[in-house]
Coordinates of C-alpha atoms in Angstrom, one line a residue:
Chain A
M1 CA -0.5 -0.5 0.3
T2 CA 1.4 3.2 -0.8
I3 CA 0.4 6.0 1.7
G4 CA 2.1 9.7 0.4
Y5 CA 2.0 12.2 2.8
P6 CA 1.6 16.3 2.4
K7 CA 5.1 16.4 1.7
G8 CA 5.5 14.3 -0.7
A9 CA 7.5 11.2 0.8
H10 CA 6.5 7.3 -0.1
R11 CA 5.8 4.9 2.6
P12 CA 7.4 1.5 0.6
S13 CA 5.3 -0.7 -1.0
H14 CA 5.5 -3.4 1.6
F15 CA 4.5 -1.1 4.6
E16 CA 2.2 -2.1 6.3
P17 CA -0.7 0.8 8.0
T18 CA -0.6 1.2 11.4
P19 CA -3.8 1.7 13.3
S20 CA -3.6 5.5 14.5
S21 CA -1.8 6.4 10.1
R22 CA -5.6 5.1 9.2
S23 CA -7.0 7.2 11.8
F24 CA -7.9 10.3 9.2
A25 CA -9.1 7.5 6.2
S26 CA -11.5 5.9 8.8
R27 CA -13.5 8.3 9.9
G28 CA -15.8 7.5 7.4
M29 CA -16.1 8.8 5.3
D30 CA -16.9 7.3 2.0
F31 CA -15.3 7.3 -1.4
E32 CA -16.9 9.8 -3.7
E33 CA -17.0 12.4 -1.0
M34 CA -13.5 11.9 -0.7
I35 CA -13.4 12.4 -4.1
N36 CA -15.5 15.5 -4.3
L37 CA -13.3 17.0 -1.8
T38 CA -10.1 16.5 -4.2
N39 CA -11.9 17.9 -7.1
R40 CA -13.2 21.3 -4.7
Y41 CA -9.2 21.3 -4.1
Y42 CA -8.0 20.5 -7.2
L43 CA -11.1 23.5 -8.5
E44 CA -10.0 25.8 -5.6
R45 CA -6.0 25.3 -6.8
G46 CA -6.6 26.0 -9.9
R47 CA -5.2 22.8 -10.6
A48 CA -8.2 20.8 -12.6
V49 CA -11.6 21.4 -12.9
V50 CA -13.9 18.0 -12.4
H51 CA -17.4 17.8 -11.3
K52 CA -19.2 14.7 -10.6
K53 CA -22.4 14.9 -12.5
P54 CA -26.0 15.0 -11.6
T55 CA -27.6 11.6 -11.3
P56 CA -30.2 11.2 -13.7
I57 CA -34.1 11.8 -12.8
Q58 CA -37.0 10.8 -14.8
I59 CA -39.6 13.5 -13.6
V60 CA -43.5 12.8 -13.7
R61 CA -45.2 15.1 -11.7
V62 CA -45.2 18.7 -10.3
D63 CA -46.4 20.4 -8.1
Y64 CA -46.6 24.8 -8.4
P65 CA -47.5 25.9 -4.9
K66 CA -48.5 29.8 -4.6
R67 CA -45.5 32.4 -3.7
S68 CA -42.6 29.3 -4.6
A69 CA -40.2 26.9 -5.2
V70 CA -41.3 24.6 -8.8
K71 CA -41.3 21.0 -5.9
I72 CA -41.4 17.5 -7.7
T73 CA -43.7 15.9 -6.9
E74 CA -42.9 12.1 -8.6
A75 CA -39.9 11.1 -10.1
Y76 CA -37.6 7.9 -10.4
Y77 CA -34.0 7.7 -10.6
K78 CA -32.9 6.6 -14.3
E79 CA -29.6 5.1 -15.2
A80 CA -26.4 7.3 -16.7
S81 CA -25.6 7.1 -20.0
T82 CA -22.0 8.2 -19.2
T83 CA -19.1 8.1 -15.6
D84 CA -19.9 9.7 -12.7
Y85 CA -17.2 12.3 -13.7
N86 CA -15.4 14.4 -15.9
G87 CA -13.3 17.6 -16.4
V88 CA -10.4 19.1 -18.1
Y89 CA -6.2 19.5 -16.6
K90 CA -3.9 21.0 -18.5
G91 CA -5.7 20.4 -21.9
Y92 CA -6.8 16.7 -21.1
Y93 CA -9.6 15.3 -20.8
L94 CA -10.8 13.3 -18.2
D95 CA -13.4 10.5 -17.9
F96 CA -13.6 8.6 -15.1
E97 CA -15.9 6.3 -13.2
A98 CA -15.2 6.0 -9.8
K99 CA -15.8 2.3 -7.6
S100 CA -15.4 1.5 -4.7
T101 CA -15.8 -2.2 -2.9
Q102 CA -15.5 -4.4 -0.1
L103 CA -14.2 -6.9 -0.8
M104 CA -10.7 -7.2 0.3
T105 CA -9.2 -10.1 -3.0
R106 CA -10.4 -8.8 -6.5
F107 CA -12.4 -5.9 -7.4
P108 CA -16.3 -7.3 -9.5
L109 CA -16.8 -5.7 -13.1
N110 CA -20.5 -5.6 -12.3
N111 CA -19.9 -2.2 -10.6
I112 CA -19.7 -1.2 -14.1
K113 CA -22.4 -1.1 -16.5
A114 CA -20.9 -1.8 -20.4
H115 CA -22.7 1.4 -21.5
Q116 CA -20.1 3.4 -19.8
I117 CA -17.1 1.1 -20.7
E118 CA -18.5 2.1 -24.3
H119 CA -18.8 5.9 -23.4
M120 CA -15.0 5.8 -21.8
K121 CA -14.3 3.9 -24.7
A122 CA -15.7 6.1 -27.5
C123 CA -14.1 9.2 -25.2
S124 CA -10.6 7.7 -25.4
A125 CA -11.2 7.4 -28.9
Q126 CA -11.1 11.7 -28.9
G127 CA -8.2 12.0 -27.4
G128 CA -9.5 11.9 -23.9
V129 CA -7.3 10.5 -20.4
C130 CA -10.2 7.7 -19.6
F131 CA -9.9 4.9 -16.5
V132 CA -11.1 3.6 -13.4
L133 CA -11.2 4.3 -10.1
V134 CA -11.0 1.9 -7.8
Y135 CA -10.9 1.9 -3.5
F136 CA -10.8 -0.9 -1.6
S137 CA -12.4 0.2 1.7
K138 CA -11.1 -2.4 4.2
R139 CA -7.2 -2.2 2.7
Q140 CA -8.1 1.5 2.2
E141 CA -6.5 1.4 -1.2
C142 CA -6.9 3.6 -3.9
F143 CA -6.7 2.6 -7.8
L144 CA -6.4 4.5 -10.9
L145 CA -6.8 1.1 -14.0
P146 CA -6.3 2.6 -17.0
L147 CA -9.4 2.1 -19.3
D148 CA -7.2 -0.8 -21.7
F149 CA -6.4 -2.2 -18.7
V150 CA -9.8 -2.4 -17.7
C151 CA -11.1 -4.1 -20.9
E152 CA -9.0 -6.8 -21.1
Y153 CA -10.9 -7.8 -18.1
Y154 CA -14.1 -6.5 -19.3
D155 CA -14.4 -7.6 -22.6
H156 CA -13.0 -10.7 -21.6
L157 CA -9.6 -11.1 -23.3
V158 CA -8.0 -12.2 -20.6
S159 CA -9.7 -15.0 -18.9
D160 CA -13.8 -15.6 -18.0
R161 CA -13.8 -14.4 -14.7
Q162 CA -15.7 -11.6 -13.4
S163 CA -13.8 -9.2 -11.8
I164 CA -10.3 -8.2 -11.6
P165 CA -7.7 -9.5 -9.3
Y166 CA -6.2 -7.7 -5.9
Q167 CA -3.0 -9.1 -6.9
V168 CA -3.5 -8.0 -10.4
I169 CA -4.3 -4.6 -9.6
C170 CA -1.5 -3.8 -7.6
Q171 CA 0.6 -4.7 -10.5
K172 CA -1.0 -2.9 -13.4
G173 CA -3.1 -0.4 -11.6
I174 CA -1.3 3.2 -10.6
P175 CA -1.6 3.7 -7.0
V176 CA -3.4 7.2 -6.2
S177 CA -1.8 8.4 -3.3
Q178 CA -3.5 9.2 0.1
T179 CA -3.0 12.8 2.0
L180 CA -4.8 15.7 4.7
T181 CA -4.9 17.5 1.6
P182 CA -6.0 16.7 -1.5
R183 CA -7.7 13.8 0.1
L184 CA -7.1 10.9 -2.7
D185 CA -3.9 12.5 -5.4
Y186 CA -5.5 11.5 -8.1
L187 CA -3.7 14.1 -10.0
E188 CA -0.5 12.6 -9.8
A189 CA -1.2 8.7 -10.8
V190 CA -3.6 10.7 -14.1
D191 CA 0.2 12.0 -15.1
H192 CA 1.8 8.7 -14.8
Y193 CA -1.0 7.5 -16.6
I194 CA -0.5 10.3 -19.4
S195 CA 3.3 9.8 -19.6
L196 CA 3.0 5.9 -20.2
K197 CA 0.3 6.8 -23.0
G198 CA 2.8 9.2 -24.6
E199 CA 5.2 6.4 -24.0
L200 CA 2.9 3.7 -26.1
Y201 CA 2.6 6.1 -28.4
E202 CA 6.0 6.7 -29.3
E203 CA 6.4 3.1 -29.4
Chain B
M1 CA -27.2 35.1 -42.3
T2 CA -24.9 31.9 -43.0
I3 CA -26.9 28.7 -43.5
G4 CA -24.8 25.9 -44.5
Y5 CA -26.9 23.2 -46.7
P6 CA -26.1 19.1 -46.5
K7 CA -23.2 19.5 -49.7
G8 CA -21.5 22.2 -47.9
A9 CA -22.6 25.3 -49.8
H10 CA -23.5 28.3 -47.9
R11 CA -25.1 31.1 -48.8
P12 CA -24.2 34.6 -48.5
S13 CA -24.6 36.2 -46.1
H14 CA -26.7 39.0 -46.9
F15 CA -29.3 36.1 -47.9
E16 CA -32.7 36.9 -46.3
P17 CA -34.1 32.9 -45.7
T18 CA -37.7 32.6 -48.0
P19 CA -40.3 30.7 -46.2
S20 CA -39.1 27.9 -47.8
S21 CA -35.9 27.7 -46.7
R22 CA -37.3 27.9 -42.9
S23 CA -39.8 25.6 -43.2
F24 CA -37.6 22.6 -41.5
A25 CA -36.6 25.1 -39.3
S26 CA -39.9 26.0 -37.6
R27 CA -41.1 22.5 -36.8
G28 CA -41.3 23.6 -33.3
M29 CA -38.4 21.2 -32.5
D30 CA -36.8 23.7 -29.1
F31 CA -33.4 24.7 -29.4
E32 CA -31.9 22.2 -26.4
E33 CA -33.8 19.3 -29.2
M34 CA -31.5 20.6 -31.9
I35 CA -28.4 20.4 -29.8
N36 CA -29.1 17.0 -28.6
L37 CA -29.8 16.0 -31.9
T38 CA -27.0 17.0 -33.0
N39 CA -24.5 15.6 -30.5
R40 CA -26.5 12.2 -31.1
Y41 CA -25.3 12.4 -34.7
Y42 CA -21.3 13.3 -33.6
L43 CA -21.4 10.4 -31.1
E44 CA -22.8 7.6 -33.7
R45 CA -20.6 9.1 -36.8
G46 CA -17.4 8.7 -33.2
R47 CA -17.3 13.1 -34.6
A48 CA -17.1 13.6 -31.1
V49 CA -18.4 12.6 -27.7
V50 CA -21.0 15.9 -26.0
H51 CA -23.3 15.6 -23.6
K52 CA -26.2 17.1 -21.8
K53 CA -25.6 17.2 -18.2
P54 CA -28.0 16.6 -16.1
T55 CA -29.9 18.9 -14.3
P56 CA -29.2 18.8 -10.2
I57 CA -32.1 17.8 -7.8
Q58 CA -32.5 18.1 -4.6
I59 CA -34.1 15.1 -3.0
V60 CA -35.8 15.8 -0.4
R61 CA -37.9 12.6 0.0
V62 CA -37.8 9.4 -0.9
D63 CA -41.0 6.1 -0.9
Y64 CA -39.8 2.4 -1.7
P65 CA -42.6 0.7 -2.8
K66 CA -43.0 -2.6 -2.9
R67 CA -41.6 -4.5 -6.2
S68 CA -41.1 -1.5 -7.7
A69 CA -38.3 1.2 -8.7
V70 CA -37.7 4.0 -5.7
K71 CA -40.1 6.4 -6.0
I72 CA -39.3 11.2 -5.1
T73 CA -42.0 12.0 -3.8
E74 CA -40.4 15.4 -2.9
A75 CA -37.8 17.1 -4.4
Y76 CA -36.2 20.9 -6.4
Y77 CA -34.9 21.7 -8.8
K78 CA -31.5 22.7 -7.8
E79 CA -29.0 25.4 -9.7
A80 CA -26.5 24.3 -11.6
S81 CA -22.7 24.6 -10.4
T82 CA -21.4 24.2 -14.1
T83 CA -22.2 24.6 -18.0
D84 CA -25.1 22.8 -19.5
Y85 CA -22.6 20.5 -21.9
N86 CA -19.3 19.3 -21.8
G87 CA -17.6 16.2 -23.6
V88 CA -14.3 15.6 -25.9
Y89 CA -13.8 16.5 -30.2
K90 CA -9.6 16.0 -31.3
G91 CA -8.2 15.5 -27.3
Y92 CA -10.5 19.2 -26.8
Y93 CA -12.1 19.4 -23.9
L94 CA -15.0 21.1 -25.1
D95 CA -17.5 23.4 -22.4
F96 CA -20.7 25.1 -23.2
E97 CA -23.5 27.0 -22.3
A98 CA -26.2 27.3 -24.7
K99 CA -28.7 30.0 -24.7
S100 CA -31.7 31.1 -27.0
T101 CA -33.6 33.9 -27.3
Q102 CA -36.5 35.3 -29.2
L103 CA -35.4 39.2 -29.2
M104 CA -34.1 40.3 -32.8
T105 CA -31.4 42.5 -32.0
R106 CA -29.9 41.9 -29.2
F107 CA -28.7 38.7 -26.4
P108 CA -29.2 39.3 -23.5
L109 CA -26.5 38.4 -20.7
N110 CA -28.8 37.6 -17.9
N111 CA -29.6 34.5 -19.4
I112 CA -26.2 33.8 -18.2
K113 CA -24.7 33.1 -14.4
A114 CA -22.1 34.6 -12.8
H115 CA -21.0 31.5 -12.0
Q116 CA -21.2 29.5 -15.1
I117 CA -18.9 32.0 -17.0
E118 CA -16.7 31.4 -13.7
H119 CA -16.8 27.6 -14.2
M120 CA -16.0 28.2 -18.4
K121 CA -12.8 30.6 -17.1
A122 CA -11.4 27.6 -14.9
C123 CA -11.9 25.3 -17.9
S124 CA -10.0 27.4 -20.2
A125 CA -7.3 28.0 -18.1
Q126 CA -7.0 23.8 -18.2
G127 CA -6.5 24.2 -22.4
G128 CA -10.2 24.0 -22.6
V129 CA -12.5 25.1 -25.2
C130 CA -15.3 27.2 -24.2
F131 CA -18.2 29.3 -25.7
V132 CA -21.6 30.3 -25.9
L133 CA -24.1 28.6 -28.3
V134 CA -26.8 31.4 -29.3
Y135 CA -29.6 30.7 -31.2
F136 CA -31.8 34.1 -32.3
S137 CA -35.1 31.2 -32.9
K138 CA -36.8 34.2 -34.2
R139 CA -34.5 34.7 -37.2
Q140 CA -33.4 31.3 -37.1
E141 CA -29.7 32.2 -36.5
C142 CA -26.9 30.2 -34.3
F143 CA -23.4 31.6 -33.1
L144 CA -20.8 30.2 -31.4
L145 CA -19.8 33.3 -29.1
P146 CA -15.5 32.8 -28.1
L147 CA -15.7 32.9 -24.5
D148 CA -13.0 36.1 -24.6
F149 CA -15.7 37.9 -26.4
V150 CA -18.6 37.7 -24.0
C151 CA -16.1 38.1 -21.2
E152 CA -15.4 41.0 -22.7
Y153 CA -19.2 42.3 -22.2
Y154 CA -20.0 40.3 -18.8
D155 CA -17.0 41.4 -17.2
H156 CA -18.6 45.2 -18.1
L157 CA -15.5 46.0 -20.4
V158 CA -16.6 47.4 -23.3
S159 CA -20.0 48.9 -22.2
D160 CA -22.4 49.1 -19.2
R161 CA -25.7 47.5 -21.4
Q162 CA -26.2 44.1 -20.1
S163 CA -26.1 42.3 -23.8
I164 CA -25.4 42.2 -26.8
P165 CA -26.1 43.8 -30.3
Y166 CA -27.5 41.1 -32.2
Q167 CA -25.0 43.7 -35.2
V168 CA -22.1 42.8 -32.9
I169 CA -22.7 39.5 -32.7
C170 CA -22.9 39.4 -36.8
Q171 CA -19.0 40.6 -36.6
K172 CA -17.5 39.0 -34.1
G173 CA -19.9 35.4 -33.4
I174 CA -19.0 32.0 -35.4
P175 CA -21.9 31.5 -37.3
V176 CA -23.3 27.7 -37.5
S177 CA -24.4 26.6 -40.1
Q178 CA -27.9 24.2 -39.7
T179 CA -27.8 21.2 -42.0
L180 CA -30.6 18.2 -41.6
T181 CA -28.1 16.2 -40.3
P182 CA -26.5 17.4 -38.2
R183 CA -28.9 19.7 -37.1
L184 CA -26.3 22.2 -36.5
D185 CA -22.6 21.5 -37.4
Y186 CA -21.1 23.3 -34.4
L187 CA -18.3 21.6 -34.3
E188 CA -17.8 23.4 -37.7
A189 CA -17.6 26.5 -36.1
V190 CA -15.2 24.9 -33.2
D191 CA -12.6 23.9 -36.0
H192 CA -13.1 27.9 -36.8
Y193 CA -12.7 28.7 -33.2
I194 CA -9.4 26.5 -32.3
S195 CA -7.6 28.1 -35.5
L196 CA -8.6 31.7 -34.1
K197 CA -7.1 30.3 -31.1
G198 CA -3.8 29.3 -32.7
E199 CA -3.2 32.0 -34.1
L200 CA -3.3 34.4 -31.0
Y201 CA -1.1 32.1 -29.5
E202 CA 1.1 32.3 -32.1
E203 CA 1.4 35.7 -32.0

């Protein structure tokens, strides 16, 4: 597990976190909240503009009470046609889905919908930087999984299994540093991902 | 007024549309619908991935009826913190707001919220391509207004008026061709905008 500290120091990967090192990550903050805090931090410092998209809702009935705001009285959740997050960073279009799992040994792929993969593939074809952020909540470890890597599993190229083993994620994912601020420094991992993509293009 | 035809021919700018040339634009399709159709067209042909963001909604009360979908029984519209549209095109991050007006002689700026301008400025600082699409519904004319141009008026640099005169938009906006498919070929105008930005950077 890689834990980044505010000054940029990193623990070696074999480091087993002590209870105290887990404390600020254990305050019950969920993964979405961590990402939203991080995005606000990036926005305030002019490092990137990334927002979570609102959940799409099908509105069926609406009331117009006198002298007050329009009240929606019947509505249902719709399935999102895209991913949860997108934005812009150093001229790059970023697009990602964020998922956490309570499992220790694997990341189940049924967390990600087929049309979300299709959406990310379409964005990637336009030059976008697309990935999945995975959070192992019991391990308190976060990884950036490049889209191509996820697709290898998703499209059953590597195996028929419906999940990616944790050990493979440790090898092929890019660890995301967790600090006090930003909570999850995923842009550092994005930089790494972009440099890897650059190397691929140069080949 | 510039009307683009499917084969790419353009009418001269002094051309006054005849009733027949207006017919397919007059079927009551609203501006948002035109953009959504255009985005679907671009997506299907792999030209760009641009989506309208869902309207953010504050959910207050939810019912869980037996054996059916979660029902939202009280909710309110929230103000969007960003613009309506964003996406990726040829590696560029696109971010824009789309507004139509029934006025003939000017585009009122109170249509655009201050935080939307702030959002586009932040995206632009990250290298995003940001603009406003304006539709004069009675004229059936559409223009792409570069963010810097909108800001000149918005930030009261040019004048104290709360709107941009139509004549100025004709001079400084980039006309958007209207064809059968795509309904509003705004990527053509985006290409033009990007080339203008490129020239600015070279100076």
